[in-house]
Coordinates of C-alpha atoms and ligand atoms in Angstrom, one line a residue:
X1 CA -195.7 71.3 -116.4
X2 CA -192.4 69.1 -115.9
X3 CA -190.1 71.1 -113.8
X4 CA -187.3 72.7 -116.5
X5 CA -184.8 72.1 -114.3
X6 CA -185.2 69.0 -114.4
X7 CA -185.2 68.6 -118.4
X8 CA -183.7 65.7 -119.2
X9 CA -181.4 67.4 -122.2
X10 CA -180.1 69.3 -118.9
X11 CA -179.2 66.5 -116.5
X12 CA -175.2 66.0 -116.1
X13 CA -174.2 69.6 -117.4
X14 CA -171.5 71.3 -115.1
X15 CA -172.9 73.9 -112.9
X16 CA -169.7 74.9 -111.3
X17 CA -166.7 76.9 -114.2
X18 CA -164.9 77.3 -111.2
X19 CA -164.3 81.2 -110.6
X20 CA -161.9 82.0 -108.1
X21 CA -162.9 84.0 -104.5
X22 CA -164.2 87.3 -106.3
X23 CA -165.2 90.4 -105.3
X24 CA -167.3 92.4 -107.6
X25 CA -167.8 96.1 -107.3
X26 CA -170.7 97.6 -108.7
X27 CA -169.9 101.5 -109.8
X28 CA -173.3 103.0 -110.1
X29 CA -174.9 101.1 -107.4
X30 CA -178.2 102.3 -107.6
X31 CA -178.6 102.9 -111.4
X32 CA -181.4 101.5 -112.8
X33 CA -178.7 98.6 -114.9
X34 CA -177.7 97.2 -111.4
X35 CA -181.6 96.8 -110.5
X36 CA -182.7 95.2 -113.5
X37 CA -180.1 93.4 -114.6
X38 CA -177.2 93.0 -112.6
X39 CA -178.4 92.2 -109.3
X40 CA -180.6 90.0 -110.6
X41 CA -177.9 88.0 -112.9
X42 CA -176.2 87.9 -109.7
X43 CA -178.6 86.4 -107.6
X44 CA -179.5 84.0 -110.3
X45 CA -175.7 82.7 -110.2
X46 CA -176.1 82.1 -106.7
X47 CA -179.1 80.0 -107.4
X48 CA -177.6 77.9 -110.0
X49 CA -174.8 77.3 -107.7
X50 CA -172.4 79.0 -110.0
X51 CA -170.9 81.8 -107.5
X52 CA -167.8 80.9 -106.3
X53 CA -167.6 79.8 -102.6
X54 CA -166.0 83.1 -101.6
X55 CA -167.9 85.8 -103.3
X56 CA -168.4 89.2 -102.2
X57 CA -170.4 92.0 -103.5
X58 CA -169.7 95.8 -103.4
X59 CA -172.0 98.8 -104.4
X60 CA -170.4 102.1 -104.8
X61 CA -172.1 105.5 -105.3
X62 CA -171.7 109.2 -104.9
X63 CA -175.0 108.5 -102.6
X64 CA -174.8 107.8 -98.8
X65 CA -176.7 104.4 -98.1
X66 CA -176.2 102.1 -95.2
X67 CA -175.1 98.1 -96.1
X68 CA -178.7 97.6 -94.6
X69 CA -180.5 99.4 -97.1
X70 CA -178.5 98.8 -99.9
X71 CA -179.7 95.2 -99.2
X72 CA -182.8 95.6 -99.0
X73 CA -182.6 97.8 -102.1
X74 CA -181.2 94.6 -104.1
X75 CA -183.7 92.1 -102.9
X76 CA -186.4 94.9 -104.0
X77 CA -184.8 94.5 -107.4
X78 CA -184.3 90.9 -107.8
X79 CA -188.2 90.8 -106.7
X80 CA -189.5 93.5 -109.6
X81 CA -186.8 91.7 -112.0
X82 CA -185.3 88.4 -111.3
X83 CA -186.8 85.9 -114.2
X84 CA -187.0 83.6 -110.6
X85 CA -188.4 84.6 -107.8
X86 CA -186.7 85.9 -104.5
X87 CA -185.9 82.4 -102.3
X88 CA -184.9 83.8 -99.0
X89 CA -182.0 81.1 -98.6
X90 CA -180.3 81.6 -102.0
X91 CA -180.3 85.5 -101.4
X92 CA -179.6 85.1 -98.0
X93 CA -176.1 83.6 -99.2
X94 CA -174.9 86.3 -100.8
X95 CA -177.0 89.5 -99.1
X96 CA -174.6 88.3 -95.9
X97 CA -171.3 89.0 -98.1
X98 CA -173.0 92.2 -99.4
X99 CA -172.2 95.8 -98.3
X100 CA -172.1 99.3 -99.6
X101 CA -168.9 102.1 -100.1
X102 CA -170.3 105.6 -100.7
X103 CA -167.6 108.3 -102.4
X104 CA -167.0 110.3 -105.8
X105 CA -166.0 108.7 -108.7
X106 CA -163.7 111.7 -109.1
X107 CA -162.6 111.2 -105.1
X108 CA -159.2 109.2 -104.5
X109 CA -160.1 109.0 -100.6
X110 CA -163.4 107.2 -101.8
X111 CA -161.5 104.6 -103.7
X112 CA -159.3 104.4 -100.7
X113 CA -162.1 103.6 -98.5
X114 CA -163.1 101.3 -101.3
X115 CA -159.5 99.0 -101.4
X116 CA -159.4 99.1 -97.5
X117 CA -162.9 97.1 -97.8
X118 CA -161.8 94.9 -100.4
X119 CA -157.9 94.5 -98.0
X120 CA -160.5 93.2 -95.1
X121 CA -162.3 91.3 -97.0
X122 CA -159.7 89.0 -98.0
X123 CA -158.8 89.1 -94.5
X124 CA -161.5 87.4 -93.7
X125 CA -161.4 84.8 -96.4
X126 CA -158.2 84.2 -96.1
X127 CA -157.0 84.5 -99.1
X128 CA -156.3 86.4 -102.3
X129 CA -159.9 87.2 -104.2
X130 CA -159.9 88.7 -107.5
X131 CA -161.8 92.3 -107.9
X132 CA -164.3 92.7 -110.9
X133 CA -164.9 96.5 -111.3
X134 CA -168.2 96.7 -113.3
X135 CA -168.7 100.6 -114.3
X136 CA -172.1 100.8 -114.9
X137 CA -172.4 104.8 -114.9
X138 CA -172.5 107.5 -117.5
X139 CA -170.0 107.8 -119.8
X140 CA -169.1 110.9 -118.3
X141 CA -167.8 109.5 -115.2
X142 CA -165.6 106.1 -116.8
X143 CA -162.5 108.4 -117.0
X144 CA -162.4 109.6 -113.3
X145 CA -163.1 106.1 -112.2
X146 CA -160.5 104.3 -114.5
X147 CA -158.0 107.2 -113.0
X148 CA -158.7 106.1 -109.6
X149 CA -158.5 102.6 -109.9
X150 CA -155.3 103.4 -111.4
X151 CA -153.8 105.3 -108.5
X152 CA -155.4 103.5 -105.8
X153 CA -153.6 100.8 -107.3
X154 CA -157.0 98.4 -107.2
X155 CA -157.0 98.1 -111.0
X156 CA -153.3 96.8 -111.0
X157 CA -153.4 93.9 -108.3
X158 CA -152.1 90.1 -108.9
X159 CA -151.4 90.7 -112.6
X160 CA -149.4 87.9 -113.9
X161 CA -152.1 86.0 -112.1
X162 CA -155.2 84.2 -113.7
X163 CA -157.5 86.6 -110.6
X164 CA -156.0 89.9 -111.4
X165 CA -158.5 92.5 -111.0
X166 CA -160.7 93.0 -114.2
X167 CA -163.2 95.9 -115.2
X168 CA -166.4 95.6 -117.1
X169 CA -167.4 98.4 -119.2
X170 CA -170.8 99.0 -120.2
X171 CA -171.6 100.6 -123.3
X172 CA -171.5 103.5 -124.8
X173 CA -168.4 103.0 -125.9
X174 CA -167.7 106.1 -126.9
X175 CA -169.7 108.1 -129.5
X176 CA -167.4 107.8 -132.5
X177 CA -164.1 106.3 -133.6
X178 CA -162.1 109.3 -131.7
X179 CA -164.1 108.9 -128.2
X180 CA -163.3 105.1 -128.6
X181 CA -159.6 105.4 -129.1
X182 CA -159.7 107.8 -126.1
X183 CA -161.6 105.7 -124.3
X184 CA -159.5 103.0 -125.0
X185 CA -156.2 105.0 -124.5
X186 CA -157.5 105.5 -121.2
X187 CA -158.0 101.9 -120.4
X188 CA -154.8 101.0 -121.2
X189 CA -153.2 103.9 -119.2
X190 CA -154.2 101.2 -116.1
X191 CA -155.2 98.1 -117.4
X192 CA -153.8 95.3 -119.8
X193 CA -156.2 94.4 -122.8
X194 CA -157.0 91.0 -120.8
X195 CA -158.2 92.8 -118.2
X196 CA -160.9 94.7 -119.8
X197 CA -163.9 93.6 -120.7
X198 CA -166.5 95.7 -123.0
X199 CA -170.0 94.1 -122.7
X200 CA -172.4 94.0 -125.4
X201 CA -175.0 92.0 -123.8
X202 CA -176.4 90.9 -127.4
X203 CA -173.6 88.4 -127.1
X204 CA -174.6 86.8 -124.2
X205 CA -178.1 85.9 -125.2
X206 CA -178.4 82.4 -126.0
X207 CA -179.3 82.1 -129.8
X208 CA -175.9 84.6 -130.7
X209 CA -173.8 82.1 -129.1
X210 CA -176.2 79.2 -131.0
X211 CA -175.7 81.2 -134.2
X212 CA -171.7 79.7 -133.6
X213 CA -172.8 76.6 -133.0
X214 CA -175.2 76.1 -135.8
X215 CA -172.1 77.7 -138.1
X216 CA -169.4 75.4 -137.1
X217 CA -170.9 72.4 -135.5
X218 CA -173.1 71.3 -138.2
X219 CA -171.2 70.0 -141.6
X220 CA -174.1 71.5 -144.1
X221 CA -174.1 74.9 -143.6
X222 CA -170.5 75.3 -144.5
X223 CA -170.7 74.8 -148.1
X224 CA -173.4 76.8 -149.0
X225 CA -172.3 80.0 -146.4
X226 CA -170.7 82.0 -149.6
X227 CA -172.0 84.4 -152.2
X228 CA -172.2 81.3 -154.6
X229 CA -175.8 79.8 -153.1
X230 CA -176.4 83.3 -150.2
X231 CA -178.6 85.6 -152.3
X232 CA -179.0 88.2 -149.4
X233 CA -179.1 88.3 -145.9
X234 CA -181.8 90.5 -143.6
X235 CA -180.8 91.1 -140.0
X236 CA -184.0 92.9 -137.9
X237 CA -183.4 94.4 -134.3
X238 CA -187.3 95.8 -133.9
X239 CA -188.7 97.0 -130.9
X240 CA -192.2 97.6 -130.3
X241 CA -191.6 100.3 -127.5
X242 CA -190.5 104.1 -127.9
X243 CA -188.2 106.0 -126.2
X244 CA -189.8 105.8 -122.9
X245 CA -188.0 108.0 -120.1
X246 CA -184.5 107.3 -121.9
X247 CA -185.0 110.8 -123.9
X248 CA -181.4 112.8 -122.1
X249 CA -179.9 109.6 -123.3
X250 CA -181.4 108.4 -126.4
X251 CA -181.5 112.2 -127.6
X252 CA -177.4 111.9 -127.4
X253 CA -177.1 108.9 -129.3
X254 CA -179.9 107.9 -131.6
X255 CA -180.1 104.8 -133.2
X256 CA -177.0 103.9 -135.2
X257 CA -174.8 104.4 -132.4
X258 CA -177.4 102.9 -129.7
X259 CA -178.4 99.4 -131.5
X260 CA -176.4 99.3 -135.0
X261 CA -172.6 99.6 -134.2
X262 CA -172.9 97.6 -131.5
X263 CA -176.0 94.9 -131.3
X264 CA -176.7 94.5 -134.7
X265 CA -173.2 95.1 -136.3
X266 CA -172.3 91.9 -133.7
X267 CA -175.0 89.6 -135.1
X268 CA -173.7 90.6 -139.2
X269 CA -169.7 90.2 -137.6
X270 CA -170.8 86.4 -136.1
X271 CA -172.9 85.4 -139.2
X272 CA -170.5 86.7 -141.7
X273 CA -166.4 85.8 -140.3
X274 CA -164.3 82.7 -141.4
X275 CA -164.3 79.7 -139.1
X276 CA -162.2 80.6 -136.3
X277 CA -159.3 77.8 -135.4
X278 CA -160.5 77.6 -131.8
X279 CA -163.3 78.9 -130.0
X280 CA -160.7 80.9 -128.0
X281 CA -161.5 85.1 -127.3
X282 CA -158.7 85.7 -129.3
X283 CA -158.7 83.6 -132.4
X284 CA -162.7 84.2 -132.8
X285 CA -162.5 87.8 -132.1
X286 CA -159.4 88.3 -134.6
X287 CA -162.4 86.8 -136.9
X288 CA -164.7 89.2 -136.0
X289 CA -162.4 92.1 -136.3
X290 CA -161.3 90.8 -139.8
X291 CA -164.7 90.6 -141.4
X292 CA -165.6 93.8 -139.7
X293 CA -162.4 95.7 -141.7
X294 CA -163.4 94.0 -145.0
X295 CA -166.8 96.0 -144.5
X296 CA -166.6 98.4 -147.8
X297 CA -167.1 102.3 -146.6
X298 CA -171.1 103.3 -146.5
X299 CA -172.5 105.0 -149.0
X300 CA -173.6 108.3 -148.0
X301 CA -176.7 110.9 -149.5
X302 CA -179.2 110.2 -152.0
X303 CA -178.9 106.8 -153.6
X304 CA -176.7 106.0 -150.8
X305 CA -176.4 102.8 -148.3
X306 CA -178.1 104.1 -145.1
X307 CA -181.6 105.2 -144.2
X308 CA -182.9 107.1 -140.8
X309 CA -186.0 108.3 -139.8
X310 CA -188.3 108.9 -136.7
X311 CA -191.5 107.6 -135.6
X312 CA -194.7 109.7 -136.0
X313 CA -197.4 109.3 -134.1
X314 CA -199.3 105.6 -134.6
X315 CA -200.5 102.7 -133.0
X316 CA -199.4 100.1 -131.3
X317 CA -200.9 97.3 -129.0
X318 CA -204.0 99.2 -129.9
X319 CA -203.2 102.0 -128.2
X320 CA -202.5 105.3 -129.7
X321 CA -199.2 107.0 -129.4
X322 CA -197.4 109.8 -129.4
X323 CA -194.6 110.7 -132.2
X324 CA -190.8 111.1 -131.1
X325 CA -191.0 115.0 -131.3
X326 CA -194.1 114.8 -129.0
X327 CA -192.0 112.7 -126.3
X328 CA -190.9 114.4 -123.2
X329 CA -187.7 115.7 -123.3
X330 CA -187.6 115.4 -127.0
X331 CA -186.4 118.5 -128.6
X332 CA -188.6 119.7 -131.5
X333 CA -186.9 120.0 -133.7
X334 CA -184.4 117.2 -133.0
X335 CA -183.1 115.2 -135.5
X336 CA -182.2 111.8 -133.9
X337 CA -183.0 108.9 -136.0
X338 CA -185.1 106.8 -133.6
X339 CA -184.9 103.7 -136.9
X340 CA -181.6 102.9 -139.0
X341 CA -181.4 100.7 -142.4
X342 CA -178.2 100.0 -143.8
X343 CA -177.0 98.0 -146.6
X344 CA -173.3 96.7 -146.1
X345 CA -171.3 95.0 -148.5
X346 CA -168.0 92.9 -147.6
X347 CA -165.1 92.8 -150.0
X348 CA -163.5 89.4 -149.5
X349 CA -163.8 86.5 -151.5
X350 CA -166.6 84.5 -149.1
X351 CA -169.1 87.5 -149.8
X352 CA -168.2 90.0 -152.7
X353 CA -171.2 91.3 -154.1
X354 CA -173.9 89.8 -151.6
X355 CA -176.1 92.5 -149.6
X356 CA -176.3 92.0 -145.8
X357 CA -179.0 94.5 -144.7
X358 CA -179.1 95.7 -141.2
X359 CA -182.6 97.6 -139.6
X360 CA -183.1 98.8 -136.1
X361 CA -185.8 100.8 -134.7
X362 CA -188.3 101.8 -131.7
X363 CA -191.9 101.6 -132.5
X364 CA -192.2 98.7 -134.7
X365 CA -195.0 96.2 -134.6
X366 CA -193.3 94.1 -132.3
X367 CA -190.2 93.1 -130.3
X368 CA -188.2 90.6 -132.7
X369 CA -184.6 89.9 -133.4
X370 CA -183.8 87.7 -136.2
X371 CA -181.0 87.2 -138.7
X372 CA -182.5 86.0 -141.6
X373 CA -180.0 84.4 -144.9
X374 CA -181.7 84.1 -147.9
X375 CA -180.6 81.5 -150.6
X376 CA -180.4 82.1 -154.1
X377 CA -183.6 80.2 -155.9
X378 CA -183.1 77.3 -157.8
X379 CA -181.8 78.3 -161.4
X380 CA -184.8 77.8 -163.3
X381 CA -187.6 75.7 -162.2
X382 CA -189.4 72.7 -163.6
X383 CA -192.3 73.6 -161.8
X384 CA -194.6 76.1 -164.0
X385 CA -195.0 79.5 -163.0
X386 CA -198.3 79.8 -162.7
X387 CA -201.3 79.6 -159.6
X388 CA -200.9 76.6 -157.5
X389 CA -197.3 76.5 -157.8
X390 CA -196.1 79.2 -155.2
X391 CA -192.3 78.6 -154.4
X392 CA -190.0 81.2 -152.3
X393 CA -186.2 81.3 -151.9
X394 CA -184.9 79.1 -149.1
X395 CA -184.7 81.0 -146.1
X396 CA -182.5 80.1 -143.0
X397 CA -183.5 82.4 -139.7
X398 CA -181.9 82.5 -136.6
X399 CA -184.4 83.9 -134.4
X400 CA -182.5 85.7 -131.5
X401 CA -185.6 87.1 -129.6
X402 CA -188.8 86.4 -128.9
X403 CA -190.0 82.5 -129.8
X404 CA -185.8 81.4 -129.5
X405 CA -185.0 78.8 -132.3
X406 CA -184.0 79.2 -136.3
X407 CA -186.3 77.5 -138.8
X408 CA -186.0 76.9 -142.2
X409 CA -188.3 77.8 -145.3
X410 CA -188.1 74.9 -147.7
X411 CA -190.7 74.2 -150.8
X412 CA -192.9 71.1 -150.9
X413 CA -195.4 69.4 -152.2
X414 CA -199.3 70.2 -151.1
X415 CA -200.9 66.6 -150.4
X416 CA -203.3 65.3 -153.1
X417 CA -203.4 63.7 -156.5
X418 CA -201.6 66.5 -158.5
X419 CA -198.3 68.1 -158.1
X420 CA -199.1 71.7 -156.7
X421 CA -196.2 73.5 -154.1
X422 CA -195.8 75.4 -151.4
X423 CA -193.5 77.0 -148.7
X424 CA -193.4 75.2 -145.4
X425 CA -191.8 76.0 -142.6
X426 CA -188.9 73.9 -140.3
X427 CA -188.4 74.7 -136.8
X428 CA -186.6 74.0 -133.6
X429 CA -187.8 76.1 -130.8
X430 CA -185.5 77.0 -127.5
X431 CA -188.4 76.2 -125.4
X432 CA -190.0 73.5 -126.6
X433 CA -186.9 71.2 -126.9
X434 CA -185.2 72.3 -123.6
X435 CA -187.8 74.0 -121.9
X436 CA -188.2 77.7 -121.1
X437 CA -185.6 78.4 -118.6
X438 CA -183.4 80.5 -120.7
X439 CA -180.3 82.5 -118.4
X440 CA -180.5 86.2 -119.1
X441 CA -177.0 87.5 -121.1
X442 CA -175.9 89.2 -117.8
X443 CA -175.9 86.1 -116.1
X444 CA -173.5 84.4 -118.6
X445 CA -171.9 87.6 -119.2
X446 CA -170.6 88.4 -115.8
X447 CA -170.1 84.9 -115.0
X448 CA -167.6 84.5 -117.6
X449 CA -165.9 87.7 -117.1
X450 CA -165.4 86.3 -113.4
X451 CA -163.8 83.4 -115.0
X452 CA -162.1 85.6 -117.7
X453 CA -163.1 83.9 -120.4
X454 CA -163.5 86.8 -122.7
X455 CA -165.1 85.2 -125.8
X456 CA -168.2 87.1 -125.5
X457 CA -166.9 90.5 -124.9
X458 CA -165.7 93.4 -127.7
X459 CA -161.8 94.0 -128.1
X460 CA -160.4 97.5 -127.8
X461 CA -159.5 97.2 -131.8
X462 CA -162.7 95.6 -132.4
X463 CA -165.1 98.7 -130.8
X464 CA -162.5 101.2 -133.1
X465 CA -163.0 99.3 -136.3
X466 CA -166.8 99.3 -136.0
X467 CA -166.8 103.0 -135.2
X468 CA -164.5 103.5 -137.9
X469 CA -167.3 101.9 -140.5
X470 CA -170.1 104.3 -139.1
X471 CA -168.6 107.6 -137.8
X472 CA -168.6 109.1 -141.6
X473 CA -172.2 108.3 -141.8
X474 CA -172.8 110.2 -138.2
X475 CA -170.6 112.7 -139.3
X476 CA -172.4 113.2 -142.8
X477 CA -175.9 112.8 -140.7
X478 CA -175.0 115.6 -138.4
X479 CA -173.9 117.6 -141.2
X480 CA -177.3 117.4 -142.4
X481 CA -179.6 118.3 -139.5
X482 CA -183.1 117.0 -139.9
X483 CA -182.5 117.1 -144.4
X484 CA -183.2 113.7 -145.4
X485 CA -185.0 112.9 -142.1
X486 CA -188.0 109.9 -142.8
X487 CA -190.7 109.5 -141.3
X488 CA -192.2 106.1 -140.0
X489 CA -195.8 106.3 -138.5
X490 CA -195.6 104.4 -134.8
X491 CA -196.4 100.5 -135.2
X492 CA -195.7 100.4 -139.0
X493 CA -192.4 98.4 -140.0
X494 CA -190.6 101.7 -140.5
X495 CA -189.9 104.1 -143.7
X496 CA -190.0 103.9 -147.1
X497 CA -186.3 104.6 -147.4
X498 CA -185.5 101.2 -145.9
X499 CA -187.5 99.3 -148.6
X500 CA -185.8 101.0 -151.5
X501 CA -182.5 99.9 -150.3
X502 CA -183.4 96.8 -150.7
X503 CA -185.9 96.9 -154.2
X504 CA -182.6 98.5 -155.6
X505 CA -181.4 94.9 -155.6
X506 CA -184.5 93.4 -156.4
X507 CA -184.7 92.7 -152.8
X508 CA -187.5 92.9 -150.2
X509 CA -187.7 93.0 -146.5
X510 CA -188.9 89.6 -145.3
X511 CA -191.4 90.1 -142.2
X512 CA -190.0 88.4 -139.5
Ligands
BG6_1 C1 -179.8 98.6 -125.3 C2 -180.3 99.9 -125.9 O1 -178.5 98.4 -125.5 O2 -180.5 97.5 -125.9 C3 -181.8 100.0 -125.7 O3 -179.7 101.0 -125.3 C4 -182.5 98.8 -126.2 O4 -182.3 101.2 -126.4 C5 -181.9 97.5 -125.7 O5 -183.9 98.9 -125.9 C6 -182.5 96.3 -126.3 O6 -182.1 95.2 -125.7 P1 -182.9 93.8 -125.7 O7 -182.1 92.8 -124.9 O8 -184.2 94.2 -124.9 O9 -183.2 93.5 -127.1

C-alpha cells in the first residue's frame, strides 16, 4: 500500500505552527487519560515534527515515581496506544526532556518543587518557555490545583505575552450550570479567559472541524441551510460498548451530562450557528454561544422533549451481555440513564420550527457518529407513487466516526428502458481520498493550545449556556428517581421513547 505519508494531496503542507519553547505539565500523571491519549498525542507531535525545538514534559502526581520510571511508564503507553508505533529515535527526543514532580494537589511545597523545575529548565534552554498545565484529574481535585498554581504564582507568568502560561481542563466541567459558574469563578480567580482552555475532544476530531469547512467553504450549502428546504436534522453519538470499569464515574454522571451537553450539543452548536466573520476563537465561538442561547427550554415529563433509559441485558458482537443494573459497581436500583434522546428546537429566524434530534447511548449496535440533515421532499412528485418508483428525502450526513467522510442521498433513475427510481448514495471517504492516517483530536488539540489558538476549545460562557439548557431536565430527572426510566435491551438502537419523539413529527430515526 502507497506510504500515506507520502499522499500526494499531503505533500507541501506546513508541519511546523511554530509553538514557542513549552513546557507542559501533566496533573494526573499516571491516569489512565495521560496513557491513552496524551502521551501518545505527544509523542505523535514529536514524530510529525511539530514539537517545538525546546519542549519539555512534566508529570505530576500525589504518587512517588522516579524520572526513570515514569519514562518507561510513557513509552509503555505510547506502545499499547500510539496509532504509530514506538520509533526509538523520535521518543528518544523527547523521553531526554522528560522527568517526573511528585506532591499533593492540595500541597503548596509540591507546586513549589514543581516551579523550581520549571525555573531550571529555562535555565538550561536559555530562555523564557511557556507552561501548559493540563489537569487531567478528578474533578474533585481542579480547585486545589487551580489555588496553587495561583499562589505559586506558575499560573500567572509572562502574561501580556503571547507564551503566558495556559491550563487545559478536561471535562467534567462541572455537573450543572451552578458547578460550572463555580468552576469557572475559580478559573478566573487566577487565570485570564485566554488562558484557559476547556477541551472537548469531539472538536478536535477531523470531520467536526470538516463539518466548517463543508459549511462555509462550499457556495451550495448556504442557501438551502434554513428551515425553508431542512425538514429535520438527526445527530447519533452510539456506542457499541457498556460501561466497562467507568461505573464510580459514569454512575455520577450518566448520559446527558457525559456525551449530550458536551459532544453532541457541540456537533448541533457547529451545524446549526450563522457564518462566523472569521475563523477566529472568538468570532466562531460568539456563534456557537448565540445559537446555543436561542435553544428554546426542553420540554420536561410525559409528552415532553427528552427521553432516557438504560440498557438491559442483550447482545452484541454476538456475545451475550449483561444489563447496566447487573454491571459491577452499578447500584440496583440506580437510575442513571446510560441512553439520552432529545428533541431541540431553535427560535431564530434560520430554524424556527425545524427539529434537530440529538441520541446518545452505550450498547448500541455499533460505534457511529453522524450528523445527519434531512431535506424537505420535493413538493409533490411527477413520479407515481406506486412499486418501482421508491424516492426518499435528500439526506446530507457528515459521518464523524467510523468510515470518516459525508455522503449524500440523492434519487435517480434505475438503468433500463422504463423510467423506474431509486435512492443512491454519494460519498467521499477520509481514507480513500487522503489515505488513512488520520491525527487523533488530542494531537491537534494540545498542539493548538500550545500555540493558543483556541478555536477548538469551549468558552467559560459557552460551558454555562449549555448547562443552562439541560440542568432543568437533570433537575426534573433527579426529581423523578427511576419513574419514567426506559428500557433498551443491549445491541438494539435504544428505546421506544426515542422513536416517538420523533413519529410525533412524522419523523423517523434514520439508521446510520
Ligand atoms: C468521553 C466519554 O468523553 O467520550 C465516554 O466520557 C465516551 O463515556 C467517549 O466513551 C467517546 O469518545 P469517542 O472519541 O470514542 O467517541
Amino acid at each position: 500500500m502507497a506510504d500515506p505519508e507520502r499522499h500526494p494531496f499531503l505533500q507541501g503542507l506546513s508541519k511546523h505552527r511554530g509553538a514557542p519553547p513549552t513546557v507542559v505539565v501533566i496533573f494526573g500523571a499516571s491516569g489512565d487519560l495521560t496513557a491513552r491519549k496524551l502521551i501518545p498525542a505527544i509523542y505523535n507531535l514529536s514524530f510529525d515534527n511539530l514539537l517545538p525545538a525546546d519542549f519539555h514534559l512534566i508529570g505530576y502526581g500525589r504518587k512517588p515515581i522516579p524520572d526513570e520510571e515514569f519514562r518507561s511508564i510513557a513509552s509503555a503507553a505510547i506502545k499499547d496506544y500510539s496509532r504509530r508505533e514506538l520509533d526509538a529515535e523520535v521518543w528518544g527526543r523527547v523521553a531526554a526532556n522528560t522527568s517526573y514532580v511528585s506532591g499533593g494537589y492540595d500541597e503548596k511545597a509540591g507546586f513549589d518543587r514543581l516551579a523550581a523545575k520549571i525555573f531550571s529548565i529555562e535555565k538550561t534552554i536559555g530562555s523564557e518557555a511557556q507552561s501548559l498545565f493540563y489537569i487531567s484529574t478528578p474533578p474533585s481535585v481542579f480547585g486545589p490545583i487551580i489555588q496553587n498554581l495561583g499562589a505559586s504564582g506558575l499560573g500567572s507568568r509572562y502574561v501580556g505575552k503571547a507564551h503566558h502560561s495556559k491550563v487545559i481542563i478536561e471535562k467534567p466541567f462541572g455537573r450543572d450550570l451552578d458547578s460550572a459558574r463555580a468552576l469557572n469563578a475559580e478559573l478566573r480567580s487566577v487565570f485570564e479567559e485566554n488562558q484557559v482552555y476547556r477541551i472537548d475532544h469531539y472538536l478536535g476530531k477531523e470531520t467536526v472541524q470538516d463539518l466548517l469547512v463543508q459549511r462555509f467553504a462550499n457556495s451550495i450549502f448556504e442557501p438551502l441551510w434554513n428551515r425553508n428546504y431542512i425538514d429535520n436534522v438527526q445527530i447519533t453519538v452510539a456506542e457499541d460498548q457498556g460501561v466497562g470499569t467507568r461505573a464510580g464515574y459514569y454512575e455520577q454522571s450518566g448520559c446527558l451530562r457525559d456525551m449530550i451537553q458536551n459532544h453532541t450539543s457541540q456537533l448541533l452548536a457547529l451545524t446549526s450557528m450563522e457564518p462566523p466573520g472569521s475563523f477566529d476563537a472568538e468570532a466562531l465561538r460568539d456563534e456557537k454561544v448565540k445559537v446555543l442561547k436561542a435553544i428554546e427550554p426542553i420540554g420536561l415529563g410525559q409528552g415532553g422533549d427528552a427521553c432516557r433509559a438504560q440498557y438491559a441485558e442483550g447482545m452484541t458482537a454476538g456475545k451475550s451481555v449483561p444489563g447496566y443494573l447487573q454491571e459491577a459497581g452499578i447500584a440496583p436500583n440506580s437510575s442513571t440513564e446510560t441512553f439520552a434522546a432529545i428533541r431541540l428546537f431553535i427560535n431564530n429566524w434560520r430554524w424556527q420550527g425545524v427539529p434537530f434530534y440529538l441520541r446518545s447511548g452505550k450498547r448500541l449496535p455499533r460505534r457511529v457518529s453522524e450528523i445527519a440533515v434531512q431535506f424537505k421532499k420535493p413538493p409533490g412528485t411527477i413520479f407515481p407513487q406506486k412499486e418501482g418508483f421508491n424516492l426518499a428525502a435528500n439526506t446530507l450526513s457528515f459521518q464523524i466516526q467510523p468510515d470518516e467522510g459525508l455522503s449524500m442521498i440523492l434519487n435517480a433513475k434505475i438503468p433500463g428502458l422504463e423510467t423506474r427510481t431509486q435512492p443512491v448514495k454519494m460519498s467521499f471517504r477520509y481514507a480513500t481520498t487522503f489515505g488513512s492516517n488520520t491525527p487523533e483530536a488530542y494531537e491537534r488539540l494540545v498542539l493548538d493550545a500550545m500555540i493558543g489558538d483556541g478555536t477548538l476549545f469551549i468558552r467559560g460562557d459557552e460551558a454555562e449556556t449549555s448547562w443552562k439548557l439541560y440542568t432543568p431536565l437533570l433537575d426534573f430527572w433527579r426529581s423523578e428517581g427511576r419513574t419514567g426510566m426506559g428500557g433498551y435491551a443491549a445491541g438494539s438502537w435504544g428505546p421506544v421513547c426515542a422513536d416517538e419523539l420523533l413519529s410525533a413529527h412524522g419523523h423517523a430515526w434514520r439508521k446510520p
